[in-house]
Coordinates of C-alpha atoms in Angstrom, one line a residue:
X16 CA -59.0 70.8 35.4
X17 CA -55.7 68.7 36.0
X18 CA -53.6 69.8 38.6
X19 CA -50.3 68.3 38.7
X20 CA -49.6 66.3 41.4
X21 CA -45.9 67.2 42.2
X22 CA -46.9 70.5 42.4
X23 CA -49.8 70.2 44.9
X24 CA -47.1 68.2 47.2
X25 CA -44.8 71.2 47.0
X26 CA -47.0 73.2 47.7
X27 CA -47.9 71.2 50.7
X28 CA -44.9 70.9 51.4
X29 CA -43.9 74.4 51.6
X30 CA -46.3 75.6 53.5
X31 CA -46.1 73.2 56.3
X32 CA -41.8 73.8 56.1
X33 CA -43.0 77.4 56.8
X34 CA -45.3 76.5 60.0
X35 CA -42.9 73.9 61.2
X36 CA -39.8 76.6 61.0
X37 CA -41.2 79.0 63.2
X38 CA -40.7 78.0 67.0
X39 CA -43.8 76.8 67.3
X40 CA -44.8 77.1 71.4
X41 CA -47.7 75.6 71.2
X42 CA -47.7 72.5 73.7
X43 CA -50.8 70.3 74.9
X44 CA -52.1 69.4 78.6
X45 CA -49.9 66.6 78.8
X46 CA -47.0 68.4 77.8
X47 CA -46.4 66.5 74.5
X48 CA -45.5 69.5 71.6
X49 CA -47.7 68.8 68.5
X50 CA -48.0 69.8 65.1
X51 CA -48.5 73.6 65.2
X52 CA -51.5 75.1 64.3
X53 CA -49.5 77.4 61.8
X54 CA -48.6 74.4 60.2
X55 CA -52.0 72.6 60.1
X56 CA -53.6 75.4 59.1
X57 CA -51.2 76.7 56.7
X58 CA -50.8 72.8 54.6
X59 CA -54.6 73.0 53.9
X60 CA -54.8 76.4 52.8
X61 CA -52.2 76.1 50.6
X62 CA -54.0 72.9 49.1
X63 CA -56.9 74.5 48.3
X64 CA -55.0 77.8 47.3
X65 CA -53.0 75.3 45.0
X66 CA -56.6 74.0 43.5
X67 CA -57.5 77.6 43.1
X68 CA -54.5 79.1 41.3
X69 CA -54.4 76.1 38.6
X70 CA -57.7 77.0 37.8
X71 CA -56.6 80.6 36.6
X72 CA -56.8 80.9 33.1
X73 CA -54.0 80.7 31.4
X74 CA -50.8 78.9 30.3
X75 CA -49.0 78.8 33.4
X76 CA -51.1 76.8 35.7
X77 CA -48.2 75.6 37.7
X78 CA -47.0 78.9 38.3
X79 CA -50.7 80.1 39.6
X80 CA -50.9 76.7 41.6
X81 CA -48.3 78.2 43.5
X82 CA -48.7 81.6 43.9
X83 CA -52.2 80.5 45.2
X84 CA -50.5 78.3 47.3
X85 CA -48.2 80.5 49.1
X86 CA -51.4 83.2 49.7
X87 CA -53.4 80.4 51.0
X88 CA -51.5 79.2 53.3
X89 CA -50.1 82.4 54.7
X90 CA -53.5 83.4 55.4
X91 CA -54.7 80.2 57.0
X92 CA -51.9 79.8 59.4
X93 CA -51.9 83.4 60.2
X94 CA -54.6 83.4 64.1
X95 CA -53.7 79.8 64.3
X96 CA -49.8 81.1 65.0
X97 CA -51.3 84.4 66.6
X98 CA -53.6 82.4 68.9
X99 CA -50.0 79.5 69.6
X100 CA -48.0 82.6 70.8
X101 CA -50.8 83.9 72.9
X102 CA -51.7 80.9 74.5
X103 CA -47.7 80.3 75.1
X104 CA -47.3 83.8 77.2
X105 CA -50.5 82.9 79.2
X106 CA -49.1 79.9 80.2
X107 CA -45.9 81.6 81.8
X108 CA -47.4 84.0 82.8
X109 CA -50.1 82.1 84.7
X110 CA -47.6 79.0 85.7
X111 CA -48.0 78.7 89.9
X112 CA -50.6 81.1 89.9
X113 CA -53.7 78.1 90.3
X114 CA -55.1 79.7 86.5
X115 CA -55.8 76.5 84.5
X116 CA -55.3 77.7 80.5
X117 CA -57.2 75.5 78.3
X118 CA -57.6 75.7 74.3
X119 CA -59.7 74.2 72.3
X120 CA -58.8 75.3 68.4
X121 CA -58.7 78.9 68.3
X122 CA -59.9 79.7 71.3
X123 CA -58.6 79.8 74.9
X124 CA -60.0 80.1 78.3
X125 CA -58.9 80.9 81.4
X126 CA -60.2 79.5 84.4
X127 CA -60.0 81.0 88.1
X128 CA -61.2 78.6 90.4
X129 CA -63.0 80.4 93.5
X130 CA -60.4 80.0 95.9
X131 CA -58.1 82.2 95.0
X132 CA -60.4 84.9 93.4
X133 CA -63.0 85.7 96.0
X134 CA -64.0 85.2 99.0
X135 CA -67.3 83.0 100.0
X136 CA -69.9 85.0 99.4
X137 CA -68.2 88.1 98.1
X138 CA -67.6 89.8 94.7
X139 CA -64.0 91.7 96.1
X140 CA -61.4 90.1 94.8
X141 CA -59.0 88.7 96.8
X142 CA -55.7 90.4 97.4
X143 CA -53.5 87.6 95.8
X144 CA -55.3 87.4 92.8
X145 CA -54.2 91.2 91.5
X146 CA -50.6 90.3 90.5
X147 CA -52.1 87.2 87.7
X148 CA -55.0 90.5 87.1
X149 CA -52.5 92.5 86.2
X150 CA -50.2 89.9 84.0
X151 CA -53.8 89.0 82.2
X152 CA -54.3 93.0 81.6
X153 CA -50.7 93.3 80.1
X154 CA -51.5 90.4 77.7
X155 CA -54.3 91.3 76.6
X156 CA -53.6 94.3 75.4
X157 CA -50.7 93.1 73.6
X158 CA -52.7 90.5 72.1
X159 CA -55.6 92.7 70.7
X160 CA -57.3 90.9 68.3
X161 CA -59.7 89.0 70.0
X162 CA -62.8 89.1 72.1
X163 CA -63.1 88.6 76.1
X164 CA -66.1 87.0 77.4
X165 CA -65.9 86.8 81.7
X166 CA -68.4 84.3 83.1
X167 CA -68.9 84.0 86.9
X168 CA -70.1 81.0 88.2
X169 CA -70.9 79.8 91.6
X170 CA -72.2 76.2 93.3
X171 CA -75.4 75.2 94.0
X172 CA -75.3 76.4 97.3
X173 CA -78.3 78.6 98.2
X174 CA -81.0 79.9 95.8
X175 CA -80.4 80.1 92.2
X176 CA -81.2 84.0 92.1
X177 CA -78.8 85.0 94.4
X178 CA -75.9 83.1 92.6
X179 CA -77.0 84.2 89.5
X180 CA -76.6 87.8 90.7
X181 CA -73.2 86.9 93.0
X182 CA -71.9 85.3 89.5
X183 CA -72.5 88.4 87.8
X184 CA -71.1 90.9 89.7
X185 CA -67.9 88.5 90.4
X186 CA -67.6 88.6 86.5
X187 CA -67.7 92.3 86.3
X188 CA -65.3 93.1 89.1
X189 CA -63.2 91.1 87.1
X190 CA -63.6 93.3 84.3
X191 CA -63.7 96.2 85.9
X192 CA -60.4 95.1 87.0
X193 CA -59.0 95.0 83.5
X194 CA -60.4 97.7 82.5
X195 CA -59.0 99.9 84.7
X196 CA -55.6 98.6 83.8
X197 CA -56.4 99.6 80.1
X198 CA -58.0 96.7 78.4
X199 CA -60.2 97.9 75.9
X200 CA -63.5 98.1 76.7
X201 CA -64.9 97.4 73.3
X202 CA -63.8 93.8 73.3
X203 CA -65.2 92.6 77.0
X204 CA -68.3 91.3 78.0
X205 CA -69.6 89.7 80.8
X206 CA -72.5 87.0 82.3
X207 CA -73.5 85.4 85.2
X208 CA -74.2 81.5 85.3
X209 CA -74.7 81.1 88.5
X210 CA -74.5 77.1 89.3
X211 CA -75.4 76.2 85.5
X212 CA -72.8 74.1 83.8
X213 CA -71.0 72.3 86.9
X214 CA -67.9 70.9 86.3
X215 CA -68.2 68.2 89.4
X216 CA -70.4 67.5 91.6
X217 CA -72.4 69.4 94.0
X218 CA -72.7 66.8 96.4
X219 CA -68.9 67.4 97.7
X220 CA -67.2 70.6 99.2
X221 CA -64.6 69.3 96.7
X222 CA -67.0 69.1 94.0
X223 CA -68.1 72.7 94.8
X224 CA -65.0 74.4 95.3
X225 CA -64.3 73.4 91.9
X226 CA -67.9 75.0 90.3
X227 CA -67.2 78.2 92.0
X228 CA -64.8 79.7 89.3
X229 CA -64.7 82.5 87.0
X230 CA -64.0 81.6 83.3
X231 CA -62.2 84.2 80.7
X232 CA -63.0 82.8 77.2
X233 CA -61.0 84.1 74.5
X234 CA -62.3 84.4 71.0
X235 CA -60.9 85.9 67.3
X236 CA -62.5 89.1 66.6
X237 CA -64.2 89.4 63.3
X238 CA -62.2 90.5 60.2
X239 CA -58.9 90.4 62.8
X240 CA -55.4 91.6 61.3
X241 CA -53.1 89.3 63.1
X242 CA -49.6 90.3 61.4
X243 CA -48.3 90.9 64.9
X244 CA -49.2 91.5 68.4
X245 CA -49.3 95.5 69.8
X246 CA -47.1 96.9 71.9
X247 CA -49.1 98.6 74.7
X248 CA -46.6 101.4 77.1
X249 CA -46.5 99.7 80.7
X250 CA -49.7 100.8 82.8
X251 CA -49.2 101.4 86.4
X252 CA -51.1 98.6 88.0
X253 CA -53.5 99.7 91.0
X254 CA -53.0 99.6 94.4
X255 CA -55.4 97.3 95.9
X256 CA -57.6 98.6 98.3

């Protein structure tokens, strides 16, 4: 069925208006602001929600281009936005802390490199690292709509089961951490790599200072409402011991 073209440009059009007029904090690595994702998202939802409504039937398939639009799009941009302001309060939150945050579409990750988690050959975490612990715990319980995946990992250094094991129980101190600060259990899991996926070499201390890290991959939940992120009531953060 013929859709007319001025209309699928205004719908277009509005939609990406929409994602452009909200502050949009989404910046990359380099430090260069691009489009937002509530705006990507958002244009090519309301394209094919423009397709959809037209197809209605009826005598007012401009109207229903529209109306389809305007749903499509609002649902599309609706994580991509969630997921911009997110990744916007890690990044002051974790600024001077040595936590790189990466993001890759919809998903973010957190990565801890070794030396300011734990010490060599120990799963306690290290005394510094409880004030960006408790800034992660207060975020992500604000932000509450996706899932949190804590991997340990470790260099090649020694045999493979024991960093296996040390990965693992670096991961779960970490979430033990957070859960004690009243992250929600539900929503974290956690795995040891041990020395798999390197991301340098082994052959250098520097290479292997880098592979011993602890990675916080964040991930939509199924079926998430994303309207607007919960308020949580301040927790009490732990004393370390």
């Amino acid at each position: 069925m013929f859709i007319p073209s001025r209309l699928l440009i205004a719908a277009a059009a509005m939609s990406l208006l929409a994602g452009c007029a909200t502050n949009n904090p989404y910046q990359d690595q380099s430090g260069q602001t691009g489009m937002s994702r509530t705006a990507k998202y958002g244009g090519l939802g309301a394209l094919a929600g423009a397709a959809v409504g037209a197809m209605i039937p009826g005598d007012h398939h401009g109207r229903n281009a529209l109306i389809g639009a305007a749903v499509a799009g609002t649902a599309a941009a609706g994580y991509g936005y969630y997921a911009d302001k997110q990744e916007a309060q890690l990044r002051q939150q974790m600024a001077g802390t040595g936590v790189e945050v990466q993001r890759q579409g919809d998903n973010i990750t957190l990565v801890m490199p070794g030396n300011i988690t734990f010490a060599t050959d120990s799963a306690d975490i290290s005394s510094d690292f409880y004030a960006p612990l408790n800034n992660l715990a207060t975020s992500f319980k604000q932000y509450d709509q996706n899932s949190i995946e804590i991997v340990g990992y470790t260099d090649s250094t020694g045999s493979r089961d024991h960093n296996i094991l040390l990965s693992q129980r670096r991961a779960q101190s970490v979430a033990n951490y957070l859960l004690s600060q009243g992250v929600n259990g539900a929503r974290v899991t956690t795995r040891g790599a041990g020395p798999d996926q390197p991301v340098a070499s082994n052959a250098t201390e520097a290479g292997r200072a880098q592979n011993r890290r602890v990675e916080v991959n964040l991930r939509p939940l199924p079926g998430a409402q994303v309207s607007q992120p919960t308020t949580q009531p301040t927790t009490q953060p732990l004393t370390p011991r």
